[in-house]
JSON list of C-alpha atoms and ligand atoms in Angstrom, two decimals:
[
{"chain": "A", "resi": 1, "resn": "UNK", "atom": "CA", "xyz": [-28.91, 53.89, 13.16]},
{"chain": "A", "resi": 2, "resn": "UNK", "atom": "CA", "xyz": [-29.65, 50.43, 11.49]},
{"chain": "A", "resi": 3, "resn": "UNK", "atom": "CA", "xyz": [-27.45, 48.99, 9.28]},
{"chain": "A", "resi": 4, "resn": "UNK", "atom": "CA", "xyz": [-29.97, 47.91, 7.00]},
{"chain": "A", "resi": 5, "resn": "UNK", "atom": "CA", "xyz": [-30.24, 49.18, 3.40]},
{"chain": "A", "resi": 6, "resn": "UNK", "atom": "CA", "xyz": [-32.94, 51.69, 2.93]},
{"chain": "A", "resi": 7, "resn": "UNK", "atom": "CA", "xyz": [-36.04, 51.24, -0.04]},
{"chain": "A", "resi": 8, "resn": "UNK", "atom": "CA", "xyz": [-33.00, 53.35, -2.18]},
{"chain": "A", "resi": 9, "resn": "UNK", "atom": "CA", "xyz": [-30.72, 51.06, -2.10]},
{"chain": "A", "resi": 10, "resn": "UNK", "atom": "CA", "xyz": [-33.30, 48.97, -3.83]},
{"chain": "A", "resi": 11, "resn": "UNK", "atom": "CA", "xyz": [-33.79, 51.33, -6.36]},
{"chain": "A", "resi": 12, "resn": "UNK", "atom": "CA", "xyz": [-30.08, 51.69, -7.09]},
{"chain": "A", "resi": 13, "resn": "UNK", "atom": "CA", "xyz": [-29.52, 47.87, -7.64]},
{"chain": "A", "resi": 14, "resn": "UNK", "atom": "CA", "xyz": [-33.40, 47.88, -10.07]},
{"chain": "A", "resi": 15, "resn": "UNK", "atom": "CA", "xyz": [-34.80, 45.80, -7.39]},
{"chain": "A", "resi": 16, "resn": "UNK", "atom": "CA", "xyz": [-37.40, 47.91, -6.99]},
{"chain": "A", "resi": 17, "resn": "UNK", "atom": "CA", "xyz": [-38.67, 50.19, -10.04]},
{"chain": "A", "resi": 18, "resn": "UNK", "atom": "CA", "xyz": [-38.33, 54.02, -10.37]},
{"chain": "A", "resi": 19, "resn": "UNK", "atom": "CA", "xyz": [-38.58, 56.56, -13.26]},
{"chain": "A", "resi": 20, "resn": "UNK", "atom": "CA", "xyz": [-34.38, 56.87, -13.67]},
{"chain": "A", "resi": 21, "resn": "UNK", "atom": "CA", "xyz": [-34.00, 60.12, -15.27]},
{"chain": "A", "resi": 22, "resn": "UNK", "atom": "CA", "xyz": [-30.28, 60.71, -14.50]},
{"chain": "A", "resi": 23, "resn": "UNK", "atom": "CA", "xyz": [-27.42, 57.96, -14.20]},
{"chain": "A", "resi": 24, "resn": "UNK", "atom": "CA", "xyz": [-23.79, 57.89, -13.67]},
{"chain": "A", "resi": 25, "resn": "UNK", "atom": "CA", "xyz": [-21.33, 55.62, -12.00]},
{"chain": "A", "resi": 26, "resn": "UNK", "atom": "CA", "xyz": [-21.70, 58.24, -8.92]},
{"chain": "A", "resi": 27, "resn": "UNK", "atom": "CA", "xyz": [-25.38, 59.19, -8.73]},
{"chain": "A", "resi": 28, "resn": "UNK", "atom": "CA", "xyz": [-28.98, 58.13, -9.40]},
{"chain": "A", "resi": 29, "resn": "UNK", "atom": "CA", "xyz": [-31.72, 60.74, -10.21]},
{"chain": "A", "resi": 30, "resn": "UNK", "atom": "CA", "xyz": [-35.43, 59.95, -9.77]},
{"chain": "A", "resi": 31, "resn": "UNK", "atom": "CA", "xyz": [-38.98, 61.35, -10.00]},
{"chain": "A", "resi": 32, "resn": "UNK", "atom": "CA", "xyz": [-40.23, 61.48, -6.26]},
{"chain": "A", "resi": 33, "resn": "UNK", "atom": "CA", "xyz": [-43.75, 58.86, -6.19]},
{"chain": "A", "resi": 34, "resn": "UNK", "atom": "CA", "xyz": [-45.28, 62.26, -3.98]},
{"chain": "A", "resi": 35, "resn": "UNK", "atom": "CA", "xyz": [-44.12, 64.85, -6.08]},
{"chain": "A", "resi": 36, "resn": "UNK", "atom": "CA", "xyz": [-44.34, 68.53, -4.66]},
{"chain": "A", "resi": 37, "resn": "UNK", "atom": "CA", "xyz": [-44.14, 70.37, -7.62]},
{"chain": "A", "resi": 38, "resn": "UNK", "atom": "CA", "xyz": [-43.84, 69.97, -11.59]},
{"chain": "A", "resi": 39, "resn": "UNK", "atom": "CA", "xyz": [-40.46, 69.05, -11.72]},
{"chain": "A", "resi": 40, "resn": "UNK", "atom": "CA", "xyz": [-39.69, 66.63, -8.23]},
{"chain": "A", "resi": 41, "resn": "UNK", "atom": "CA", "xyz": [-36.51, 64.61, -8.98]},
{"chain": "A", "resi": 42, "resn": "UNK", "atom": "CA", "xyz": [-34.95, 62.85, -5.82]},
{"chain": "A", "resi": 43, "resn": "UNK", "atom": "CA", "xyz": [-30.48, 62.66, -6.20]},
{"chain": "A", "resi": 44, "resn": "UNK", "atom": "CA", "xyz": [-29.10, 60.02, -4.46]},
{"chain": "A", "resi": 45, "resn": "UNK", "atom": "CA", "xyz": [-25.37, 58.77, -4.01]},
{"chain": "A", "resi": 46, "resn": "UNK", "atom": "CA", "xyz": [-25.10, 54.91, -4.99]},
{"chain": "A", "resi": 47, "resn": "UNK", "atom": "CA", "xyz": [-23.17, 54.55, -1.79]},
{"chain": "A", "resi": 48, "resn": "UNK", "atom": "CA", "xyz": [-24.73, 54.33, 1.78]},
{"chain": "A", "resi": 49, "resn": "UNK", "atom": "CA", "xyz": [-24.67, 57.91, 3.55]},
{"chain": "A", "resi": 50, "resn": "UNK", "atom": "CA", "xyz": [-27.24, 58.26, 5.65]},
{"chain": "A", "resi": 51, "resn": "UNK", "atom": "CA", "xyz": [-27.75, 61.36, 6.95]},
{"chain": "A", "resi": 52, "resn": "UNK", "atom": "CA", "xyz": [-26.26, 65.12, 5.88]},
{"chain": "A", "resi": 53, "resn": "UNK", "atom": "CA", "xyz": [-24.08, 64.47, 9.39]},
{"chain": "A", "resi": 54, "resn": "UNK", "atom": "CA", "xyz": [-22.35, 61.63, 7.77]},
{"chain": "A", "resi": 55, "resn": "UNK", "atom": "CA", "xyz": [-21.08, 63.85, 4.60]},
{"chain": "A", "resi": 56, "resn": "UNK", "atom": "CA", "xyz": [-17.89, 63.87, 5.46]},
{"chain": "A", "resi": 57, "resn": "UNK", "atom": "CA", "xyz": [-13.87, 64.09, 3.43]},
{"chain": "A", "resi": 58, "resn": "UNK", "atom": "CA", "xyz": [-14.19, 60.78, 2.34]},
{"chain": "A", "resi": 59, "resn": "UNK", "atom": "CA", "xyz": [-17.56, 60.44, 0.58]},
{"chain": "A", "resi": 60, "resn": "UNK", "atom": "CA", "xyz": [-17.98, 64.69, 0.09]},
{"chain": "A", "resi": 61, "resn": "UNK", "atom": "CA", "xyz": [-17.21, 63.96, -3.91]},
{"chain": "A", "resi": 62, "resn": "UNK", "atom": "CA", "xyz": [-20.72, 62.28, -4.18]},
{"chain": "A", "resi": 63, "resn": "UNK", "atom": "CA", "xyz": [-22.19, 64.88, -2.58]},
{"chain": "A", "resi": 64, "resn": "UNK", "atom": "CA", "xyz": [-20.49, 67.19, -5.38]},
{"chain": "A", "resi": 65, "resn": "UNK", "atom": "CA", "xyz": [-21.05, 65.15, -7.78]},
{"chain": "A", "resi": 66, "resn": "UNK", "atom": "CA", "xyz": [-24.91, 65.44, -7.07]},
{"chain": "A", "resi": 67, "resn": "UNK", "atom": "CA", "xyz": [-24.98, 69.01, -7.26]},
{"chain": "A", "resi": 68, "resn": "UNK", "atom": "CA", "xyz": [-23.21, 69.03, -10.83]},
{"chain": "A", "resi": 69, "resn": "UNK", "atom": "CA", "xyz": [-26.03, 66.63, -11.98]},
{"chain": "A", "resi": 70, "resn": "UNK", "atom": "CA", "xyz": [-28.89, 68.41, -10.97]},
{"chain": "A", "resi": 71, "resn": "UNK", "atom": "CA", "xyz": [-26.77, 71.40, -12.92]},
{"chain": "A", "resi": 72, "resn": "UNK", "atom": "CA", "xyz": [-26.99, 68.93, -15.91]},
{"chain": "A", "resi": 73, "resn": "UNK", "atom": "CA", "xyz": [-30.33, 68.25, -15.61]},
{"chain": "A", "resi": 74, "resn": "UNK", "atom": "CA", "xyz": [-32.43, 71.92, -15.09]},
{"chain": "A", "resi": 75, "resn": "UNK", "atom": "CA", "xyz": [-30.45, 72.67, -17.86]},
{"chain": "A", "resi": 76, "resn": "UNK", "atom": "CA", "xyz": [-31.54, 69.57, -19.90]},
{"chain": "A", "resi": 77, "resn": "UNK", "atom": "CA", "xyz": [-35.13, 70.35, -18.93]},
{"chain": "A", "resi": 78, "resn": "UNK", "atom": "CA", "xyz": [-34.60, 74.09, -19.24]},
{"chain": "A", "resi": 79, "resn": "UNK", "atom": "CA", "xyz": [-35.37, 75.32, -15.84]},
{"chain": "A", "resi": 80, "resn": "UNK", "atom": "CA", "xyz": [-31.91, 76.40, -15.27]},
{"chain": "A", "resi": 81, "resn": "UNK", "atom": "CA", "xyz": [-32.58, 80.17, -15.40]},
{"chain": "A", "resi": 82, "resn": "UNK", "atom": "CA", "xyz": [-35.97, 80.01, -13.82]},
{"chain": "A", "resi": 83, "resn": "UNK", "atom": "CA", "xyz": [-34.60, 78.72, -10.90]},
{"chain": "A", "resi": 84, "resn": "UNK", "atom": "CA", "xyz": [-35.66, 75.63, -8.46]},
{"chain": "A", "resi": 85, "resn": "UNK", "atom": "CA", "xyz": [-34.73, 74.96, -5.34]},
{"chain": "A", "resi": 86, "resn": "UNK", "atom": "CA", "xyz": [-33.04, 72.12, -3.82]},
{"chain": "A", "resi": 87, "resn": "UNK", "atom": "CA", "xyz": [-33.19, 70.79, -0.39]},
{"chain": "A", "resi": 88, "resn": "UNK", "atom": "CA", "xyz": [-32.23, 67.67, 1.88]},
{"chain": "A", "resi": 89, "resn": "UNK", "atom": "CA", "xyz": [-34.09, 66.95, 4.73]},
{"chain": "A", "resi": 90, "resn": "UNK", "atom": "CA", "xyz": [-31.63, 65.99, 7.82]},
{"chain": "A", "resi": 91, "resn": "UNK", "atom": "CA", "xyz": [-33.31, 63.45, 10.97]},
{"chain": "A", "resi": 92, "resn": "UNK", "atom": "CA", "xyz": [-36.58, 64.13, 13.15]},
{"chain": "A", "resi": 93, "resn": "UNK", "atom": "CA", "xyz": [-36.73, 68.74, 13.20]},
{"chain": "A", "resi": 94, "resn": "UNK", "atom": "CA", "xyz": [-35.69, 68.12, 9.16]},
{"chain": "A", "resi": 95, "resn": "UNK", "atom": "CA", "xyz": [-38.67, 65.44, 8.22]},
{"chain": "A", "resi": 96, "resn": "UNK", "atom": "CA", "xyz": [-36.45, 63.11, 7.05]},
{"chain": "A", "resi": 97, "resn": "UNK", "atom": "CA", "xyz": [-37.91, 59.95, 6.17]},
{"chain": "A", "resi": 98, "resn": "UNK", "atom": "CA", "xyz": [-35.57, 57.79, 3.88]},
{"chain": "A", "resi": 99, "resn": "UNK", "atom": "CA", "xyz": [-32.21, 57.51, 5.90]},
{"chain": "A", "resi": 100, "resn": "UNK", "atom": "CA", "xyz": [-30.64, 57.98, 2.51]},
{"chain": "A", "resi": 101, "resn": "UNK", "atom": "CA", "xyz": [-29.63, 60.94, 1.59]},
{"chain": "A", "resi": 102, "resn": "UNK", "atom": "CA", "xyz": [-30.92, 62.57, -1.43]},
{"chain": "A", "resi": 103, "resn": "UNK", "atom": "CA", "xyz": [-31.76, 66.31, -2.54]},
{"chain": "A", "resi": 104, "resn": "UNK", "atom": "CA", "xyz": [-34.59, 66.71, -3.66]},
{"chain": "A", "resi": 105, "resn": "UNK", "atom": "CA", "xyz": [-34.71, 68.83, -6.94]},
{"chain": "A", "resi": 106, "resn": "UNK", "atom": "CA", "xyz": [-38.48, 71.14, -7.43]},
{"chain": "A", "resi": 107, "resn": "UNK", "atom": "CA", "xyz": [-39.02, 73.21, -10.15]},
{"chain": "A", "resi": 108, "resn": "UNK", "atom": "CA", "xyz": [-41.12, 74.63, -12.39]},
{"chain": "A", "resi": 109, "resn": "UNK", "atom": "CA", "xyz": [-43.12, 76.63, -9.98]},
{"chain": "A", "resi": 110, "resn": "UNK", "atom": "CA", "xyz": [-42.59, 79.73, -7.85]},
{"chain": "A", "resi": 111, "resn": "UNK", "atom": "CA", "xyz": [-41.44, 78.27, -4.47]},
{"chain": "A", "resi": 112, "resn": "UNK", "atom": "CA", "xyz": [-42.32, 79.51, -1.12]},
{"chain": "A", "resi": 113, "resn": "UNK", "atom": "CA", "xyz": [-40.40, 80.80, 1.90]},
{"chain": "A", "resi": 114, "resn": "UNK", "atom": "CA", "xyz": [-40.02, 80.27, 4.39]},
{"chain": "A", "resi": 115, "resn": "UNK", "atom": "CA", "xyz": [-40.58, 76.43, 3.94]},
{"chain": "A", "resi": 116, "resn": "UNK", "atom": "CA", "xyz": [-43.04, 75.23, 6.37]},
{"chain": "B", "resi": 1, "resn": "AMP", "atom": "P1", "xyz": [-37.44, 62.90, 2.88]},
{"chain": "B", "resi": 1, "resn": "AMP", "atom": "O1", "xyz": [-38.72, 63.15, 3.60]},
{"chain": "B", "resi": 1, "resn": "AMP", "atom": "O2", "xyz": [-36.61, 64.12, 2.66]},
{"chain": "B", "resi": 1, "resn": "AMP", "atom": "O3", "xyz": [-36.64, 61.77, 3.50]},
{"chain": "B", "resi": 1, "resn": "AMP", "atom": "O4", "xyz": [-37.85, 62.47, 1.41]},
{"chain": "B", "resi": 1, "resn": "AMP", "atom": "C1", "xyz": [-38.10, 61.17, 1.02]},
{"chain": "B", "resi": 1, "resn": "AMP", "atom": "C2", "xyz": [-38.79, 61.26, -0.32]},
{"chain": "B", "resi": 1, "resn": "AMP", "atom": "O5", "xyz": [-38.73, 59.98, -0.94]},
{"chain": "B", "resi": 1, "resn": "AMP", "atom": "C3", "xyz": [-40.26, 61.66, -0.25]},
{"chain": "B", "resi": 1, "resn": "AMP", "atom": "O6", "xyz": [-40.46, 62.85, -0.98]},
{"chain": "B", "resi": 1, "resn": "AMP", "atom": "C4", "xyz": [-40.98, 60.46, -0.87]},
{"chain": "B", "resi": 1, "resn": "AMP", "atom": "O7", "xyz": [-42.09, 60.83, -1.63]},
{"chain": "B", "resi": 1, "resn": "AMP", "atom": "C5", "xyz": [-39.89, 59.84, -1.71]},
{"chain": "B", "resi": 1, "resn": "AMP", "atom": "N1", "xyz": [-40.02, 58.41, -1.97]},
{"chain": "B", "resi": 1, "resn": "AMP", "atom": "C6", "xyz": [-40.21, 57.42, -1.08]},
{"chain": "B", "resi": 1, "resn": "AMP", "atom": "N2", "xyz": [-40.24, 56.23, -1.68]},
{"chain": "B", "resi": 1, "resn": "AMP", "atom": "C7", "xyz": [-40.04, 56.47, -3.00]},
{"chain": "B", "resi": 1, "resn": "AMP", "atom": "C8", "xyz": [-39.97, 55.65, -4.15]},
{"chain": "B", "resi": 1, "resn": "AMP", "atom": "N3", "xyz": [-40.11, 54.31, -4.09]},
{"chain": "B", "resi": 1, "resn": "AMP", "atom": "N4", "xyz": [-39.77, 56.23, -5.35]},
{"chain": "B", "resi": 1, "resn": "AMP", "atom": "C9", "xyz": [-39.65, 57.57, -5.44]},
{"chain": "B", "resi": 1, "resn": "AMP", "atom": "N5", "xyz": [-39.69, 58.40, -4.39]},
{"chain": "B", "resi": 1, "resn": "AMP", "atom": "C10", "xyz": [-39.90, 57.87, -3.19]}
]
């Protein structure tokens, strides 16, 4: 895997524009630019993991810490007891294209399974 930063690491340091709608010293939360559903937010750790095989003991708190602000947020946006579903894609079987890894939040429609 390249060492080079990926087009979120630009968004983390405001190089590049993106509807922010959550922010901490730990996380960044975003509107996707393709969304797939009413509510598409994109969480992403402000540190460099690139795929779901490189969570591991020493960064696992951002991954944590991502969960407990999407908790934040469907509540915020009151889609909490609806429901939603979050995902992250992992390499080529997962369609992952941003070697970055982020969950994707959707809400605020009924969701499908099994995903396609
Ligand atoms: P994945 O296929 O799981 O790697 O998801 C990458 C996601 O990033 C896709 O849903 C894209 O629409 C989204 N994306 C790519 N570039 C941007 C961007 N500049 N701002 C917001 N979302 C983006």
């Amino acid at each position: 895997m390249s060492d080079e930063g990926t087009i979120f690491d630009k968004i983390i340091s405001k190089e590049i524009p993106a509807d922010v709608i959550y922010e901490d010293d730990f996380v960044l939360g975003f509107k996707d630019i393709n969304p797939q559903a009413p509510v598409h937010v994109l969480f992403i750790p402000k540190v460099r993991i690139s795929t779901h095989n490189d969570i591991n003991t020493d960064n696992v708190d951002y991954v944590a810490k991502m969960h407990l602000a999407i908790n934040d947020y469907v509540k915020e946006i009151g889609e909490a007891e609806n429901g939603y579903r979050v995902v992250m894609n992992c390499n080529e079987n997962g369609q992952q294209t941003v070697y970055h890894i982020h969950m994707h939040l959707l809400a605020g429609r009924m969701m499908n399974w099994p995903p396609g």
